[in-house]
Amino acid sequence: MLRTARPVFAEINTPAYVIDEAGLKHNLEILREVMQDTGCKILLAQKAFSMFAVYPMIAEYLCGTTASGLYEAKLGREHFPGEVHVFSPAYKDEEFGEILEVSDHIVFNSAAQLMKFKDRCAGKSIGLRINPECSTQETAIYDPCAVGSRMGVRACDFDESLLQYLDGLHFHTLCEQDSDALEVTLEAVEEKFGKYLFRLKWLNFGGGHHITRPGYDRQRLCRLIKRIREKYGVEIYLEPGEAVALNAGWLVTEVMDIVRNGIDIAVLDASAACHAPDVLEMPYRPPLFLSGKEGEKPCLYRLSSRTCLAGDVFGDYSFDAPLSVGDRLCFEDMAIYSFVKNNTFNGMPLPDIGLLRKDGSYELIRRFGYEDFKQRLS
Ligand SMILES: Cc1ncc(COP(=O)(O)O)c(C=O)c1O
């Protein structure tokens, strides 16, 4: 039965991550409008989405990339014409030389790291991550302001003498949030660090801004950016990951078997544990094309996987008609934090990576095989 988000998905190899060129462009146009309206610079946070095959297209809109360390910084430098920023909680001596070669902005997480590396950073723009101690969300694992967090320097530990080495400050405290949370955070940043901002060149607002989500209050975002920019005379950077590729990809999978144990359980060729680890880590129930929640439609299934992990389950979904072996299903919003985090636990094959072109055609970008599994293991 055809349950695929696009007819062409009935033909492709599964499992496959399919990136939607039109969806990406839609997001990028929104982000460009924010830059045009406010004069801020927006970077792609590669940790969320690193499909470098589409970097040239993203580079037509955004100003550069941000990296969590050497490898992402190199990827950004190699494939994305634009600025390369890097933030890591700690840099290794032996990696730092290469980081310098490929990065424009280097952000440190502590005064000790700054003092250790500052003399090697000639010609680079140096920043320090701050912790405004302002939690605006409840999920501790995604809250860099949670008690005991290692992320950023708190105001009580900030020594004004560090300013002579700094061009900017960086904060990242949001996760999938609207601009109301940014407003609250900026109040804390200003109260605790505002006096330093007058002496700096830039302020990086980090990621977690769900700018391209329908209903996000962009007007407020733009108002906030302009206010901070004008008040302190600083350049503003935003480095969203999710917002760049939000709702711009699917994980297409096939039903391999259906078993029953109190509930009908479909065994898929995709795995939550291997191919969408955030489903178990966050956890969340990913949206699935043409399905409903339990009770919304007549036929209920638990969608699981062919790994050995009993809890390798995407969730319970209802359908208008019974599922059959061979049916294709499409998990939605699977461009972000999916293939950047996947793994080959149980020797599971990695899904193909494909691109749905704007004209509706499908292009296979990369297929993985046994060697990709093996080469990490000995
Ligand atoms: C420092 C930093 N910048 C940017 C991001 C991107 O965040 P998001 O993908 O939620 O926009 C993250 C995510 O963890 C981050 O830690």
CSV table of C-alpha atoms and ligand atoms in Angstrom, one decimal:
chain,number,residue,atom,x,y,z
A,1,MET,CA,0.0,0.0,0.0
A,2,LEU,CA,1.3,3.5,-0.9
A,3,ARG,CA,1.8,5.4,2.3
A,4,THR,CA,4.9,7.4,1.2
A,5,ALA,CA,5.1,11.1,1.5
A,6,ARG,CA,6.1,11.2,-2.3
A,7,PRO,CA,5.3,8.6,-4.9
A,8,VAL,CA,9.0,8.3,-5.8
A,9,PHE,CA,9.7,6.9,-2.3
A,10,ALA,CA,8.0,3.7,-3.3
A,11,GLU,CA,10.9,3.0,-5.6
A,12,ILE,CA,14.0,3.8,-3.5
A,13,ASN,CA,16.1,1.5,-1.4
A,14,THR,CA,15.2,1.6,2.3
A,15,PRO,CA,16.0,2.6,4.9
A,16,ALA,CA,16.9,6.0,3.5
A,17,TYR,CA,17.2,9.6,4.8
A,18,VAL,CA,15.7,11.8,2.1
A,19,ILE,CA,16.4,15.5,2.3
A,20,ASP,CA,13.8,17.8,0.8
A,21,GLU,CA,15.5,20.5,-1.3
A,22,ALA,CA,12.3,22.6,-1.4
A,23,GLY,CA,11.9,22.4,2.4
A,24,LEU,CA,15.5,23.4,3.0
A,25,LYS,CA,15.1,26.4,0.7
A,26,HIS,CA,11.9,27.4,2.4
A,27,ASN,CA,13.8,27.5,5.8
A,28,LEU,CA,16.8,29.3,4.3
A,29,GLU,CA,14.6,32.0,2.8
A,30,ILE,CA,13.1,32.7,6.2
A,31,LEU,CA,16.6,32.9,7.8
A,32,ARG,CA,17.8,35.2,5.1
A,33,GLU,CA,14.9,37.5,5.8
A,34,VAL,CA,15.9,37.7,9.4
A,35,MET,CA,19.5,38.6,8.4
A,36,GLN,CA,18.2,41.2,5.9
A,37,ASP,CA,15.8,42.7,8.4
A,38,THR,CA,18.3,42.9,11.3
A,39,GLY,CA,21.8,42.9,9.9
A,40,CYS,CA,22.7,39.8,12.0
A,41,LYS,CA,24.7,36.9,10.7
A,42,ILE,CA,23.3,33.4,10.7
A,43,LEU,CA,25.5,30.3,10.7
A,44,LEU,CA,24.7,26.6,10.2
A,45,ALA,CA,25.3,24.6,13.3
A,46,GLN,CA,26.7,21.5,11.7
A,47,LYS,CA,26.1,19.3,14.7
A,48,ALA,CA,22.4,19.2,13.7
A,49,PHE,CA,22.9,18.8,9.9
A,50,SER,CA,26.1,18.1,8.1
A,51,MET,CA,25.0,17.0,4.7
A,52,PHE,CA,27.9,18.7,2.9
A,53,ALA,CA,26.4,17.8,-0.5
A,54,VAL,CA,24.0,20.6,0.0
A,55,TYR,CA,26.4,23.1,1.6
A,56,PRO,CA,26.8,25.0,-1.7
A,57,MET,CA,23.1,25.7,-1.7
A,58,ILE,CA,23.0,26.6,2.0
A,59,ALA,CA,25.9,28.9,1.4
A,60,GLU,CA,23.8,31.0,-1.0
A,61,TYR,CA,21.8,32.1,2.0
A,62,LEU,CA,23.8,31.7,5.3
A,63,CYS,CA,27.1,33.4,6.3
A,64,GLY,CA,29.0,30.3,7.4
A,65,THR,CA,29.2,27.3,9.7
A,66,THR,CA,29.8,26.6,13.3
A,67,ALA,CA,31.6,23.5,14.6
A,68,SER,CA,31.9,21.6,17.8
A,69,GLY,CA,35.5,20.7,17.2
A,70,LEU,CA,38.1,20.1,14.7
A,71,TYR,CA,36.3,17.7,12.3
A,72,GLU,CA,33.2,19.8,11.9
A,73,ALA,CA,35.4,22.9,11.5
A,74,LYS,CA,37.4,21.2,8.7
A,75,LEU,CA,34.2,20.1,7.0
A,76,GLY,CA,32.8,23.6,7.1
A,77,ARG,CA,36.1,25.0,5.7
A,78,GLU,CA,36.3,22.4,2.9
A,79,HIS,CA,32.7,22.6,1.7
A,80,PHE,CA,31.1,25.8,2.8
A,81,PRO,CA,32.3,29.2,1.5
A,82,GLY,CA,31.9,31.4,4.5
A,83,GLU,CA,33.0,32.0,8.1
A,84,VAL,CA,34.0,29.1,10.3
A,85,HIS,CA,33.3,29.3,14.0
A,86,VAL,CA,34.2,26.7,16.5
A,87,PHE,CA,33.2,26.2,20.2
A,88,SER,CA,34.3,23.2,22.2
A,89,PRO,CA,34.2,22.8,26.0
A,90,ALA,CA,37.9,21.9,25.8
A,91,TYR,CA,40.5,21.9,23.0
A,92,LYS,CA,43.3,19.4,22.7
A,93,ASP,CA,46.9,20.7,22.2
A,94,GLU,CA,47.5,18.4,19.3
A,95,GLU,CA,44.3,19.5,17.5
A,96,PHE,CA,44.6,23.2,18.1
A,97,GLY,CA,47.1,23.9,15.3
A,98,GLU,CA,44.7,22.6,12.7
A,99,ILE,CA,41.7,24.3,14.4
A,100,LEU,CA,43.6,27.6,13.9
A,101,GLU,CA,44.2,26.8,10.2
A,102,VAL,CA,40.5,26.3,9.4
A,103,SER,CA,38.6,28.6,11.8
A,104,ASP,CA,37.8,32.3,11.9
A,105,HIS,CA,36.2,32.5,15.3
A,106,ILE,CA,37.4,30.4,18.3
A,107,VAL,CA,35.2,30.3,21.4
A,108,PHE,CA,36.5,29.1,24.7
A,109,ASN,CA,34.5,27.6,27.5
A,110,SER,CA,36.6,28.7,30.5
A,111,ALA,CA,39.1,31.3,31.5
A,112,ALA,CA,41.7,28.5,31.9
A,113,GLN,CA,41.3,27.4,28.2
A,114,LEU,CA,41.4,31.0,27.0
A,115,MET,CA,44.7,31.6,28.9
A,116,LYS,CA,46.2,28.4,27.7
A,117,PHE,CA,45.6,29.0,24.0
A,118,LYS,CA,45.2,32.8,23.5
A,119,ASP,CA,48.8,33.5,22.4
A,120,ARG,CA,48.4,31.0,19.6
A,121,CYS,CA,45.3,32.8,18.2
A,122,ALA,CA,46.8,35.8,16.4
A,123,GLY,CA,44.6,36.9,13.6
A,124,LYS,CA,41.5,35.0,15.0
A,125,SER,CA,38.4,36.4,16.6
A,126,ILE,CA,38.4,35.1,20.1
A,127,GLY,CA,35.2,34.6,22.2
A,128,LEU,CA,34.3,33.2,25.6
A,129,ARG,CA,31.1,31.3,26.3
A,130,ILE,CA,29.1,32.7,29.2
A,131,ASN,CA,26.5,31.0,31.3
A,132,PRO,CA,23.7,33.5,32.1
A,133,GLU,CA,22.2,31.0,34.6
A,134,CYS,CA,18.8,31.5,33.1
A,135,SER,CA,17.0,28.2,32.5
A,136,THR,CA,14.0,28.6,30.2
A,137,GLN,CA,13.3,24.9,29.7
A,138,GLU,CA,12.7,21.8,31.7
A,139,THR,CA,14.7,19.1,30.0
A,140,ALA,CA,17.9,19.0,32.0
A,141,ILE,CA,19.9,17.1,29.4
A,142,TYR,CA,19.4,20.0,27.0
A,143,ASP,CA,19.8,22.8,29.5
A,144,PRO,CA,23.3,24.3,29.6
A,145,CYS,CA,22.1,26.5,32.5
A,146,ALA,CA,21.1,23.6,34.7
A,147,VAL,CA,22.7,23.4,38.1
A,148,GLY,CA,26.2,21.9,37.8
A,149,SER,CA,26.5,22.6,34.1
A,150,ARG,CA,30.0,22.7,32.6
A,151,MET,CA,28.9,25.1,29.8
A,152,GLY,CA,30.2,28.6,30.0
A,153,VAL,CA,31.5,31.1,32.6
A,154,ARG,CA,29.1,32.4,35.2
A,155,ALA,CA,29.1,36.1,36.0
A,156,CYS,CA,30.5,35.4,39.5
A,157,ASP,CA,33.6,33.8,37.9
A,158,PHE,CA,34.0,36.3,35.1
A,159,ASP,CA,37.2,38.3,35.6
A,160,GLU,CA,37.1,41.7,33.8
A,161,SER,CA,40.8,41.4,33.0
A,162,LEU,CA,39.8,38.7,30.4
A,163,LEU,CA,38.2,41.4,28.2
A,164,GLN,CA,41.6,42.5,26.8
A,165,TYR,CA,41.8,39.1,25.0
A,166,LEU,CA,38.2,38.9,23.8
A,167,ASP,CA,36.4,40.1,20.7
A,168,GLY,CA,33.0,38.6,21.8
A,169,LEU,CA,30.9,36.6,24.1
A,170,HIS,CA,28.8,33.5,23.2
A,171,PHE,CA,25.8,32.0,24.9
A,172,HIS,CA,23.8,29.0,24.0
A,173,THR,CA,20.9,28.2,26.3
A,174,LEU,CA,17.8,27.4,24.2
A,175,CYS,CA,16.5,24.2,22.7
A,176,GLU,CA,13.6,24.3,20.2
A,177,GLN,CA,12.3,27.5,21.7
A,178,ASP,CA,10.5,30.6,20.6
A,179,SER,CA,11.8,34.2,20.9
A,180,ASP,CA,10.0,34.7,24.3
A,181,ALA,CA,12.6,32.5,25.8
A,182,LEU,CA,15.3,34.5,24.1
A,183,GLU,CA,13.9,37.7,25.5
A,184,VAL,CA,14.1,36.3,29.0
A,185,THR,CA,17.6,35.0,28.4
A,186,LEU,CA,18.8,38.4,27.0
A,187,GLU,CA,17.5,40.1,30.1
A,188,ALA,CA,19.7,37.8,32.2
A,189,VAL,CA,22.7,38.3,29.8
A,190,GLU,CA,22.3,42.1,29.9
A,191,GLU,CA,21.9,42.2,33.7
A,192,LYS,CA,25.0,40.0,34.3
A,193,PHE,CA,27.3,40.8,31.3
A,194,GLY,CA,25.8,43.9,29.8
A,195,LYS,CA,28.6,46.2,31.1
A,196,TYR,CA,31.2,44.2,29.2
A,197,LEU,CA,29.3,44.2,26.0
A,198,PHE,CA,30.1,47.8,25.3
A,199,ARG,CA,33.8,46.8,25.0
A,200,LEU,CA,33.3,43.9,22.6
A,201,LYS,CA,32.7,43.4,18.9
A,202,TRP,CA,30.2,40.6,18.8
A,203,LEU,CA,27.7,38.6,20.7
A,204,ASN,CA,26.7,35.1,19.6
A,205,PHE,CA,23.2,34.1,20.6
A,206,GLY,CA,23.9,30.4,20.0
A,207,GLY,CA,21.3,28.0,18.6
A,208,GLY,CA,18.0,26.5,19.8
A,209,HIS,CA,16.0,29.3,18.0
A,210,HIS,CA,13.1,27.5,16.2
A,211,ILE,CA,12.9,30.3,13.8
A,212,THR,CA,11.4,28.3,10.9
A,213,ARG,CA,8.7,26.6,12.9
A,214,PRO,CA,5.2,27.8,11.9
A,215,GLY,CA,4.0,30.2,14.5
A,216,TYR,CA,7.5,31.3,15.7
A,217,ASP,CA,7.5,34.9,16.6
A,218,ARG,CA,10.0,36.3,14.2
A,219,GLN,CA,9.1,39.9,14.7
A,220,ARG,CA,10.1,39.7,18.3
A,221,LEU,CA,13.4,37.9,17.4
A,222,CYS,CA,14.2,40.8,14.9
A,223,ARG,CA,13.3,43.4,17.5
A,224,LEU,CA,15.6,41.8,20.1
A,225,ILE,CA,18.5,41.5,17.7
A,226,LYS,CA,18.2,45.1,16.6
A,227,ARG,CA,17.9,46.4,20.1
A,228,ILE,CA,21.1,44.6,21.3
A,229,ARG,CA,23.0,45.5,18.2
A,230,GLU,CA,22.2,49.1,18.5
A,231,LYS,CA,22.5,49.5,22.2
A,232,TYR,CA,26.0,47.8,22.5
A,233,GLY,CA,27.3,48.4,19.0
A,234,VAL,CA,28.0,44.6,18.6
A,235,GLU,CA,27.6,42.3,15.6
A,236,ILE,CA,25.0,39.6,16.4
A,237,TYR,CA,25.5,36.0,15.4
A,238,LEU,CA,22.9,33.2,15.5
A,239,GLU,CA,23.9,29.6,15.0
A,240,PRO,CA,20.8,27.5,14.7
A,241,GLY,CA,21.0,23.9,13.6
A,242,GLU,CA,17.4,22.6,13.7
A,243,ALA,CA,15.9,25.7,12.2
A,244,VAL,CA,18.0,25.3,9.0
A,245,ALA,CA,16.7,21.8,8.2
A,246,LEU,CA,13.5,21.7,10.2
A,247,ASN,CA,10.8,19.5,8.6
A,248,ALA,CA,13.1,19.1,5.6
A,249,GLY,CA,13.6,15.4,5.5
A,250,TRP,CA,12.2,11.9,6.0
A,251,LEU,CA,13.4,8.5,7.1
A,252,VAL,CA,11.8,6.2,4.7
A,253,THR,CA,11.5,2.6,6.0
A,254,GLU,CA,9.8,-0.7,5.0
A,255,VAL,CA,7.7,-3.0,7.1
A,256,MET,CA,9.6,-6.3,7.3
A,257,ASP,CA,7.3,-8.3,9.6
A,258,ILE,CA,4.3,-8.0,11.8
A,259,VAL,CA,4.1,-9.8,15.1
A,260,ARG,CA,1.5,-9.7,17.9
A,261,ASN,CA,2.0,-9.5,21.7
A,262,GLY,CA,-1.0,-7.7,23.1
A,263,ILE,CA,-0.6,-5.1,20.3
A,264,ASP,CA,0.3,-5.5,16.7
A,265,ILE,CA,4.0,-4.8,16.3
A,266,ALA,CA,5.5,-3.8,13.0
A,267,VAL,CA,9.2,-4.7,12.6
A,268,LEU,CA,10.9,-2.1,10.4
A,269,ASP,CA,14.2,-2.0,8.5
A,270,ALA,CA,14.9,1.3,10.3
A,271,SER,CA,15.9,1.5,13.9
A,272,ALA,CA,15.3,4.2,16.5
A,273,ALA,CA,18.5,3.2,18.3
A,274,CYS,CA,20.7,3.3,15.2
A,275,HIS,CA,19.1,5.7,12.8
A,276,ALA,CA,17.2,8.2,15.0
A,277,PRO,CA,18.9,8.0,18.4
A,278,ASP,CA,17.2,11.2,19.6
A,279,VAL,CA,13.9,9.3,19.7
A,280,LEU,CA,15.2,7.3,22.6
A,281,GLU,CA,17.6,9.8,24.0
A,282,MET,CA,15.3,12.8,24.2
A,283,PRO,CA,12.9,10.9,24.1
A,284,TYR,CA,10.2,11.8,21.6
A,285,ARG,CA,7.7,10.2,19.2
A,286,PRO,CA,8.6,11.3,15.7
A,287,PRO,CA,5.8,12.3,13.4
A,288,LEU,CA,4.9,9.8,10.7
A,289,PHE,CA,3.2,10.6,7.4
A,290,LEU,CA,-0.5,9.5,7.2
A,291,SER,CA,-0.7,8.2,10.8
A,292,GLY,CA,-2.4,9.3,14.0
A,293,LYS,CA,-1.9,8.9,17.7
A,294,GLU,CA,-3.3,5.9,19.5
A,295,GLY,CA,-7.1,6.0,19.1
A,296,GLU,CA,-7.1,8.5,16.3
A,297,LYS,CA,-7.4,5.9,13.5
A,298,PRO,CA,-8.7,2.4,13.6
A,299,CYS,CA,-5.5,0.3,13.1
A,300,LEU,CA,-2.9,0.6,15.9
A,301,TYR,CA,0.7,-0.6,15.6
A,302,ARG,CA,3.8,-0.3,17.6
A,303,LEU,CA,6.6,0.6,15.2
A,304,SER,CA,9.8,-1.2,16.2
A,305,SER,CA,13.0,-2.3,14.6
A,306,ARG,CA,15.1,-5.4,13.7
A,307,THR,CA,17.8,-4.8,16.3
A,308,CYS,CA,18.1,-6.9,19.5
A,309,LEU,CA,17.2,-4.0,21.7
A,310,ALA,CA,13.8,-4.7,23.2
A,311,GLY,CA,13.2,-0.9,23.6
A,312,ASP,CA,14.1,-0.1,20.0
A,313,VAL,CA,10.7,1.4,19.4
A,314,PHE,CA,9.7,4.5,17.5
A,315,GLY,CA,6.3,4.7,19.2
A,316,ASP,CA,2.7,3.6,18.8
A,317,TYR,CA,0.9,4.9,15.7
A,318,SER,CA,-2.6,4.4,14.2
A,319,PHE,CA,-3.5,4.0,10.6
A,320,ASP,CA,-6.6,4.0,8.4
A,321,ALA,CA,-6.0,0.5,7.1
A,322,PRO,CA,-4.0,-2.5,8.4
A,323,LEU,CA,-0.2,-2.5,7.6
A,324,SER,CA,1.2,-5.2,5.4
A,325,VAL,CA,4.7,-6.5,5.0
A,326,GLY,CA,6.4,-4.5,2.3
A,327,ASP,CA,4.5,-1.2,3.1
A,328,ARG,CA,6.7,1.9,3.1
A,329,LEU,CA,6.4,4.4,6.0
A,330,CYS,CA,7.9,7.9,6.2
A,331,PHE,CA,9.0,9.3,9.5
A,332,GLU,CA,9.0,13.1,9.2
A,333,ASP,CA,11.4,15.8,10.3
A,334,MET,CA,14.3,13.4,10.0
A,335,ALA,CA,16.9,15.7,8.5
A,336,ILE,CA,18.1,17.1,11.9
A,337,TYR,CA,20.1,15.2,14.6
A,338,SER,CA,19.5,12.0,12.7
A,339,PHE,CA,22.4,10.9,10.4
A,340,VAL,CA,24.8,13.1,12.3
A,341,LYS,CA,24.2,10.7,15.2
A,342,ASN,CA,23.6,7.4,13.6
A,343,ASN,CA,25.5,4.2,14.4
A,344,THR,CA,25.8,0.5,13.3
A,345,PHE,CA,24.9,-1.2,16.5
A,346,ASN,CA,24.0,-4.9,15.8
A,347,GLY,CA,25.7,-4.4,12.4
A,348,MET,CA,22.7,-2.5,11.2
A,349,PRO,CA,23.3,-1.0,7.7
A,350,LEU,CA,23.4,2.8,7.6
A,351,PRO,CA,20.5,4.2,5.6
A,352,ASP,CA,21.1,5.7,2.2
A,353,ILE,CA,21.3,9.5,2.0
A,354,GLY,CA,19.2,10.9,-0.8
A,355,LEU,CA,17.9,14.2,-2.0
A,356,LEU,CA,14.4,15.0,-3.2
A,357,ARG,CA,15.1,17.6,-5.9
A,358,LYS,CA,12.7,20.6,-6.3
A,359,ASP,CA,11.5,19.1,-9.6
A,360,GLY,CA,10.3,15.9,-7.7
A,361,SER,CA,13.2,13.7,-8.8
A,362,TYR,CA,15.2,11.6,-6.4
A,363,GLU,CA,19.0,11.6,-6.3
A,364,LEU,CA,21.0,9.0,-4.3
A,365,ILE,CA,23.8,10.9,-2.6
A,366,ARG,CA,25.5,8.1,-0.7
A,367,ARG,CA,25.1,4.4,0.0
A,368,PHE,CA,26.9,2.7,2.8
A,369,GLY,CA,28.1,-0.9,3.0
A,370,TYR,CA,29.8,-3.5,5.1
A,371,GLU,CA,33.1,-1.6,5.0
A,372,ASP,CA,31.6,1.4,6.7
A,373,PHE,CA,30.5,-0.9,9.5
A,374,LYS,CA,33.8,-2.7,9.7
A,375,GLN,CA,36.3,0.1,9.5
A,376,ARG,CA,35.4,1.5,12.9
A,377,LEU,CA,35.8,-1.8,14.7
A,378,SER,CA,39.4,-2.8,14.5
B,1,LIG,C1,26.9,25.8,21.0
B,1,LIG,C2,25.8,25.4,20.2
B,1,LIG,N1,25.4,26.1,19.1
B,1,LIG,C3,24.4,25.8,18.4
B,1,LIG,C4,23.6,24.6,18.6
B,1,LIG,C5,22.5,24.3,17.7
B,1,LIG,O1,21.3,24.2,18.3
B,1,LIG,P1,19.9,23.9,17.6
B,1,LIG,O2,20.2,22.8,16.6
B,1,LIG,O3,19.0,23.5,18.7
B,1,LIG,O4,19.5,25.1,16.9
B,1,LIG,C6,24.0,23.8,19.7
B,1,LIG,C7,23.2,22.6,20.0
B,1,LIG,O5,23.4,21.9,20.9
B,1,LIG,C8,25.1,24.2,20.5
B,1,LIG,O6,25.4,23.5,21.6
